[in-house]
PDB file of C-alpha atoms in Angstrom:
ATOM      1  CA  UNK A   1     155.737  57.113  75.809  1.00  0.00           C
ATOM      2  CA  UNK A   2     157.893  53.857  77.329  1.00  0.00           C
ATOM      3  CA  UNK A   3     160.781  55.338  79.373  1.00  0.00           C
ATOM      4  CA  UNK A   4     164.303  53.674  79.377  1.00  0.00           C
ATOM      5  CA  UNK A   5     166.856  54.553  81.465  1.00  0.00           C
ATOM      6  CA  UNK A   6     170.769  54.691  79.625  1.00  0.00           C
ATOM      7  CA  UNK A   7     172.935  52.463  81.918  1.00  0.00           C
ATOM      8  CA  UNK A   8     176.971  52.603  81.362  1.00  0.00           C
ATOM      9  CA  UNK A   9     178.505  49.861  78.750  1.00  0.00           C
ATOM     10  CA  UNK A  10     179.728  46.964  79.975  1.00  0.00           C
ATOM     11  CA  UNK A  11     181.111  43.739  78.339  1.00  0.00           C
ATOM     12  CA  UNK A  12     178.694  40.891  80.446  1.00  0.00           C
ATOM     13  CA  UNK A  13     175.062  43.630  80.035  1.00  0.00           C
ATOM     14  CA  UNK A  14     176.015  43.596  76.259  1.00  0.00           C
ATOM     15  CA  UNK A  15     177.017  40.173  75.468  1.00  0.00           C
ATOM     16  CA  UNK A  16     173.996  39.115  73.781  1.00  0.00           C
ATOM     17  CA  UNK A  17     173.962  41.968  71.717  1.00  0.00           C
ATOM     18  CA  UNK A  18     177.494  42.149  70.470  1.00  0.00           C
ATOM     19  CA  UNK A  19     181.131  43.518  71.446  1.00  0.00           C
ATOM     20  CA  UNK A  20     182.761  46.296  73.399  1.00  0.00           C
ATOM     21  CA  UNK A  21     186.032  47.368  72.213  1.00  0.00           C
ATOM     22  CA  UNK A  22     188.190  48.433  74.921  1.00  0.00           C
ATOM     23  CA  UNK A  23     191.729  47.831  76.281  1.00  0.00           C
ATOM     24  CA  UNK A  24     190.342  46.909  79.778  1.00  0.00           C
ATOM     25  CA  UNK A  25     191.912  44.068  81.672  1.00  0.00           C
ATOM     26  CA  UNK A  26     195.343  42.484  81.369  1.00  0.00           C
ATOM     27  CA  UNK A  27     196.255  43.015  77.549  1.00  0.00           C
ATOM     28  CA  UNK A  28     196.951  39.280  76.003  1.00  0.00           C
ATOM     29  CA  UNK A  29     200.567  39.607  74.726  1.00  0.00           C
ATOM     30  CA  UNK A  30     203.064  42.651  74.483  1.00  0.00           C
ATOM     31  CA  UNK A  31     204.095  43.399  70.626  1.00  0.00           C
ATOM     32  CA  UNK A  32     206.739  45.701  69.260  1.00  0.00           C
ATOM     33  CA  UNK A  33     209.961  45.353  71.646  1.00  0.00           C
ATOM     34  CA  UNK A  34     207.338  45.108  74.743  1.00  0.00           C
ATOM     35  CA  UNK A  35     206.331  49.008  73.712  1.00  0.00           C
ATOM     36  CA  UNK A  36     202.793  48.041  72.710  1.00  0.00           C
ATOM     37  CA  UNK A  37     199.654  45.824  74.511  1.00  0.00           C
ATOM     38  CA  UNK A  38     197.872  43.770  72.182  1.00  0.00           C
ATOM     39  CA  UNK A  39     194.332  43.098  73.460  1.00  0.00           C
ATOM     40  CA  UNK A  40     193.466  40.457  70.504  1.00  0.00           C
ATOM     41  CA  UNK A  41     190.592  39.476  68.823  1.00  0.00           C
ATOM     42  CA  UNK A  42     187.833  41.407  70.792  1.00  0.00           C
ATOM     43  CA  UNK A  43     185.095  41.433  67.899  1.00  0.00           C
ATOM     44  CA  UNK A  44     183.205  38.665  66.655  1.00  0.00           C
ATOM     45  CA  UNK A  45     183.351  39.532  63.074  1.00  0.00           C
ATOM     46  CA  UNK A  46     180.661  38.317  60.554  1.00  0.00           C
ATOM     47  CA  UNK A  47     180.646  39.101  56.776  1.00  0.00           C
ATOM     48  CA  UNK A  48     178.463  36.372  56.046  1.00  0.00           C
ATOM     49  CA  UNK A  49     179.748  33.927  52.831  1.00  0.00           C
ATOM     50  CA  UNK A  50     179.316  36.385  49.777  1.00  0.00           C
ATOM     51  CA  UNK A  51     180.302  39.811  51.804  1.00  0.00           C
ATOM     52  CA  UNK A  52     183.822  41.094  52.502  1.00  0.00           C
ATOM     53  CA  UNK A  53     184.896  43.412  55.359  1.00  0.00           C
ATOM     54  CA  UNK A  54     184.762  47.214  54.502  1.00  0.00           C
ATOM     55  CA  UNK A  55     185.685  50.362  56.529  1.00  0.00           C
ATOM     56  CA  UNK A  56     184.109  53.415  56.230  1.00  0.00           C
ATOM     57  CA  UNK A  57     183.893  56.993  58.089  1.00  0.00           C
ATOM     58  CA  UNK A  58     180.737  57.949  59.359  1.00  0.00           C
ATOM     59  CA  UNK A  59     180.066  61.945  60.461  1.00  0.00           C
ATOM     60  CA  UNK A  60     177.019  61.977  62.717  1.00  0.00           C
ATOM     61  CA  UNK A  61     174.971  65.010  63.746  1.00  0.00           C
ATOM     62  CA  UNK A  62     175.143  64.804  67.725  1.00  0.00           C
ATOM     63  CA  UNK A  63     172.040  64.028  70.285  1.00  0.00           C
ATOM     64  CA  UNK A  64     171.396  64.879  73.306  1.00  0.00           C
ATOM     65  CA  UNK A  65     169.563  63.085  76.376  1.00  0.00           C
ATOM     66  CA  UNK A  66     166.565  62.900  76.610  1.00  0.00           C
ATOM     67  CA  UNK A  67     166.877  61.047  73.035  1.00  0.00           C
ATOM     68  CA  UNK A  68     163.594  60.199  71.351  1.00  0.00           C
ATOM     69  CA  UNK A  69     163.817  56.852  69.704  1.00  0.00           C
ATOM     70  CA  UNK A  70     161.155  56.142  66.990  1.00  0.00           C
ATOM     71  CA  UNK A  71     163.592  53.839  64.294  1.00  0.00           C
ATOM     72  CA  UNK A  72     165.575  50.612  65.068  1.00  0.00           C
ATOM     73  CA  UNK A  73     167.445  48.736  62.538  1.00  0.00           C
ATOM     74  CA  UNK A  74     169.552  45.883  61.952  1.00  0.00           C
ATOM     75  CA  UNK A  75     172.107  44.204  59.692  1.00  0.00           C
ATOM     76  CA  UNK A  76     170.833  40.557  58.455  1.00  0.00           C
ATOM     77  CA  UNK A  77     173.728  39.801  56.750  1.00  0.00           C
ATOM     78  CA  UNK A  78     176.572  40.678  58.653  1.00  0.00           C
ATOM     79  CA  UNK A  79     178.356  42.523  61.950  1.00  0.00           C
ATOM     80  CA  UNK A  80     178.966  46.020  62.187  1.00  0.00           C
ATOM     81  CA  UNK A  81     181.600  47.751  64.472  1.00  0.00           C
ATOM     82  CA  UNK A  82     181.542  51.372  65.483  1.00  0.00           C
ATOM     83  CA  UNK A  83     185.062  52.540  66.603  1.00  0.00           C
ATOM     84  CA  UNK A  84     184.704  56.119  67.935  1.00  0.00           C
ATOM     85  CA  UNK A  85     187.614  58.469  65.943  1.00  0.00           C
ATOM     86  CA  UNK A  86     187.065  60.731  69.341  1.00  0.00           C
ATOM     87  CA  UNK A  87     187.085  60.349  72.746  1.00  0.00           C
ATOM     88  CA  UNK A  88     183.199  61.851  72.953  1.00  0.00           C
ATOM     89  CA  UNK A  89     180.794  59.048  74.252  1.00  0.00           C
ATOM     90  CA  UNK A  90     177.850  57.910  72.269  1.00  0.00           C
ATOM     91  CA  UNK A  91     174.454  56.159  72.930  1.00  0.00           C
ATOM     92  CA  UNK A  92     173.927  53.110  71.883  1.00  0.00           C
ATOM     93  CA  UNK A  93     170.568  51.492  71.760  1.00  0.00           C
ATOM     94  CA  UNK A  94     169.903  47.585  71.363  1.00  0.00           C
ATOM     95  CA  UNK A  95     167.184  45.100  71.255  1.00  0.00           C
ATOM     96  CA  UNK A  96     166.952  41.487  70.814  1.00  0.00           C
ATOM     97  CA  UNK A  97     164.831  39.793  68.222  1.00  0.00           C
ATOM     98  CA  UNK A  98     161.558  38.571  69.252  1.00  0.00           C
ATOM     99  CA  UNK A  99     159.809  36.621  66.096  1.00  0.00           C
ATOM    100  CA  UNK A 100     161.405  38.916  63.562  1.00  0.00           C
ATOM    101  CA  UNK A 101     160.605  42.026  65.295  1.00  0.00           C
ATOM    102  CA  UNK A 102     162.166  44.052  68.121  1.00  0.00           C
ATOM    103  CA  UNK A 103     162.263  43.005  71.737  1.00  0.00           C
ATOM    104  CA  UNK A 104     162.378  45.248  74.587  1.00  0.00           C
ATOM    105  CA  UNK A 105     165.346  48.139  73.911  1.00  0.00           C
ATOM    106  CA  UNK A 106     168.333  48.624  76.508  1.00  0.00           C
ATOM    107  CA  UNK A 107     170.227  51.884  75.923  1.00  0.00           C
ATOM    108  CA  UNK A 108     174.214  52.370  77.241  1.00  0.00           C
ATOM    109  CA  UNK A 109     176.583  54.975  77.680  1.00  0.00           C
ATOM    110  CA  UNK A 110     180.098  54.376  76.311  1.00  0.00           C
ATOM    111  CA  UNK A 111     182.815  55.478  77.952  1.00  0.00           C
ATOM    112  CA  UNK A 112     185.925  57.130  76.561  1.00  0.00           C
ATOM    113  CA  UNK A 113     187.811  54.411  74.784  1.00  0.00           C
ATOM    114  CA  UNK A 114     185.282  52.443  73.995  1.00  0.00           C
ATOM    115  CA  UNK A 115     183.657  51.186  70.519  1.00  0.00           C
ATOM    116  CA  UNK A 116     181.474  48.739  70.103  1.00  0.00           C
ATOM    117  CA  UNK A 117     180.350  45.429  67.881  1.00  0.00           C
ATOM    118  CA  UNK A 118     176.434  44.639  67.117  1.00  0.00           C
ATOM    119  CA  UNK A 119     176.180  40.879  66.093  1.00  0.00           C
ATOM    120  CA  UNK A 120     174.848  39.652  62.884  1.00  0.00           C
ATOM    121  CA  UNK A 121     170.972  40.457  63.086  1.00  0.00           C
ATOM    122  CA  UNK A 122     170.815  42.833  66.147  1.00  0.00           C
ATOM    123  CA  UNK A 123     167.860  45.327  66.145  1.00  0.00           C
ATOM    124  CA  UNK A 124     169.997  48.658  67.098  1.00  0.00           C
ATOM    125  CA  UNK A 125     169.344  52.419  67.142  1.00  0.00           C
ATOM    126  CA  UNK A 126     170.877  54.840  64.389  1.00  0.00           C
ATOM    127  CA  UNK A 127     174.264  56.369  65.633  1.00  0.00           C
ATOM    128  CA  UNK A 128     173.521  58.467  67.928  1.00  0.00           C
ATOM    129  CA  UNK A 129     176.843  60.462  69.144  1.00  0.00           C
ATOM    130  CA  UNK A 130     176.424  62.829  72.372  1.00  0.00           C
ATOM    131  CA  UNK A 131     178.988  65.587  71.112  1.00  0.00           C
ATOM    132  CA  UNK A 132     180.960  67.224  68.056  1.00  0.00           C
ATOM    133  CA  UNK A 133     181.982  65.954  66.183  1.00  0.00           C
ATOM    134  CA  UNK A 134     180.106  62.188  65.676  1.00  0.00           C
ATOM    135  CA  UNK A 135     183.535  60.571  63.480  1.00  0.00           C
ATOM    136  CA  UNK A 136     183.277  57.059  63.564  1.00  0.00           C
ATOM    137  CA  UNK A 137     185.467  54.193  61.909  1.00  0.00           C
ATOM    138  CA  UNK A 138     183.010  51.609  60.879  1.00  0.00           C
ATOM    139  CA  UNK A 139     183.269  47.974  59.664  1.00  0.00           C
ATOM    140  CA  UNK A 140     180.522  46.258  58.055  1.00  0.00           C
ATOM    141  CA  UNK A 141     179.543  43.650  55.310  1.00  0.00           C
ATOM    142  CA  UNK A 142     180.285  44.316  51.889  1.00  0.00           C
ATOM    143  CA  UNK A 143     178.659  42.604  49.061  1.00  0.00           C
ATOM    144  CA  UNK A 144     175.938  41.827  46.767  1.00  0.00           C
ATOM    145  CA  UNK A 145     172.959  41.556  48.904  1.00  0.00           C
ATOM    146  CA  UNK A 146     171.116  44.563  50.854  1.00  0.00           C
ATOM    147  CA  UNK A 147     171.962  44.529  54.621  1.00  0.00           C
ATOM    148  CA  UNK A 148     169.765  46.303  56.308  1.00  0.00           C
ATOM    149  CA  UNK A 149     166.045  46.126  57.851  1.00  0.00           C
ATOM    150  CA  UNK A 150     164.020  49.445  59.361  1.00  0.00           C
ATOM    151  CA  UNK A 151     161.366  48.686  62.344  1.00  0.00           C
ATOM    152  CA  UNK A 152     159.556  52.065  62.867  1.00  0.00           C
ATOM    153  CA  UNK A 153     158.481  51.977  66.214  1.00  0.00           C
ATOM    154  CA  UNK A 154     154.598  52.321  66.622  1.00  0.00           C
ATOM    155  CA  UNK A 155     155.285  54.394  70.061  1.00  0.00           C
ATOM    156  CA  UNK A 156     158.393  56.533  70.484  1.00  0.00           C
ATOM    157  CA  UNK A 157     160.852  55.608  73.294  1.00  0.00           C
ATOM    158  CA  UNK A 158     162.511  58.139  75.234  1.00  0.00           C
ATOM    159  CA  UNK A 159     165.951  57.377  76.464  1.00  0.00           C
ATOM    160  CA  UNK A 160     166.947  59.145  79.827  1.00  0.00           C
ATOM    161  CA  UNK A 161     170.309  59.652  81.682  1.00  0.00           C
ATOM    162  CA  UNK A 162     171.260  56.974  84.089  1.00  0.00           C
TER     163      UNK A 162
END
C-alpha cells in the first residue's frame, strides 16, 4: 500500500489545486466603521456557463489518521468550496490530472480557520473531517449537467500524520 505523509495547508503547496480560505496576512480594506477586515475575493469561483452558485450543509462522519484512501473524485463542471462550520481540522486529499486520470495524491492538514477551494476538475478525496461534528458550508455548481467523476483507486493509499 503507497504511503503519503499529511503535510499542514498552505496557500503556495496548494495553488495548483485550488484555494485556502483564511484571514492570514494584512486584510485588504477595513469595512463597517473600521470594526471589520475584509480579506476579498480569496476563491476562484467557477460555475461553468449553464450552472449557478449553490450552498449547501454537509454533516460528515469523522476519520481518523491513519486514513485509508481507496476513492478520488472530481467536479468537471465547476469549483467547490468547503468552509468548515467548526473550528475542527479536516484532511484534505488532492491530485492533479494526468491524461484524465489521477496523478500522484498530496494530503494536508487544515488548520483552525481555514476552508478550502478545489478548482474546476481537481481529482480530490471525499470529506474527510478529523472530529465531531464534520458541518461544512459548501458551494458548488448548480445546474443541468452531472458534476461529478469517481476514480476507484486500484491500490488503497494510506494517509499518515505529518
Amino acid at each position: 500500500m503507497q504511503r503519503i505523509r499529511a503535510e499542514p495547508l498552505e496557500a503556495a503547496a496548494f495553488a495548483a489545486f485550488g484555494d485556502v480560505l483564511e484571514a492570514a496576512g494584512a486584510p485588504d480594506l477595513h469595512i463597517n466603521a473600521g470594526l471589520c477586515a475584509r480579506y476579498h475575493d480569496r476563491a476562484r469561483l467557477d460555475f461553468g456557463p449553464d450552472g449557478r452558485a449553490g450552498v449547501s450543509i454537509f454533516s460528515a462522519i469523522p476519520c481518523a489518521l491513519p486514513y485509508r484512501l481507496d476513492l478520488l473524485e472530481r467536479h468537471p463542471l465547476g469549483s467547490q468550496t468547503f468552509i468548515p462550520m467548526t473550528e475542527n481540522p479536516f484532511l484534505v486529499i488532492v491530485a492533479p490530472d494526468v491524461g484524465g486520470r489521477p496523478g500522484i495524491a498530496r494530503a494536508f492538514l487544515t488548520r483552525s480557520g481555514q476552508g478550502i477551494n478545489l478548482l474546476r476538475g481537481t481529482w480530490h478525496g471525499v470529506l474527510t473531517p478529523l472530529a465531531a461534528p464534520g458541518l461544512f458550508a459548501v458551494i458548488d455548481r448548480i445546474g443541468p449537467r452531472a458534476n461529478l467523476e469517481e476514480f476507484p483507486l486500484a491500490e488503497a493509499i494510506q494517509v499518515i500524520a505529518g
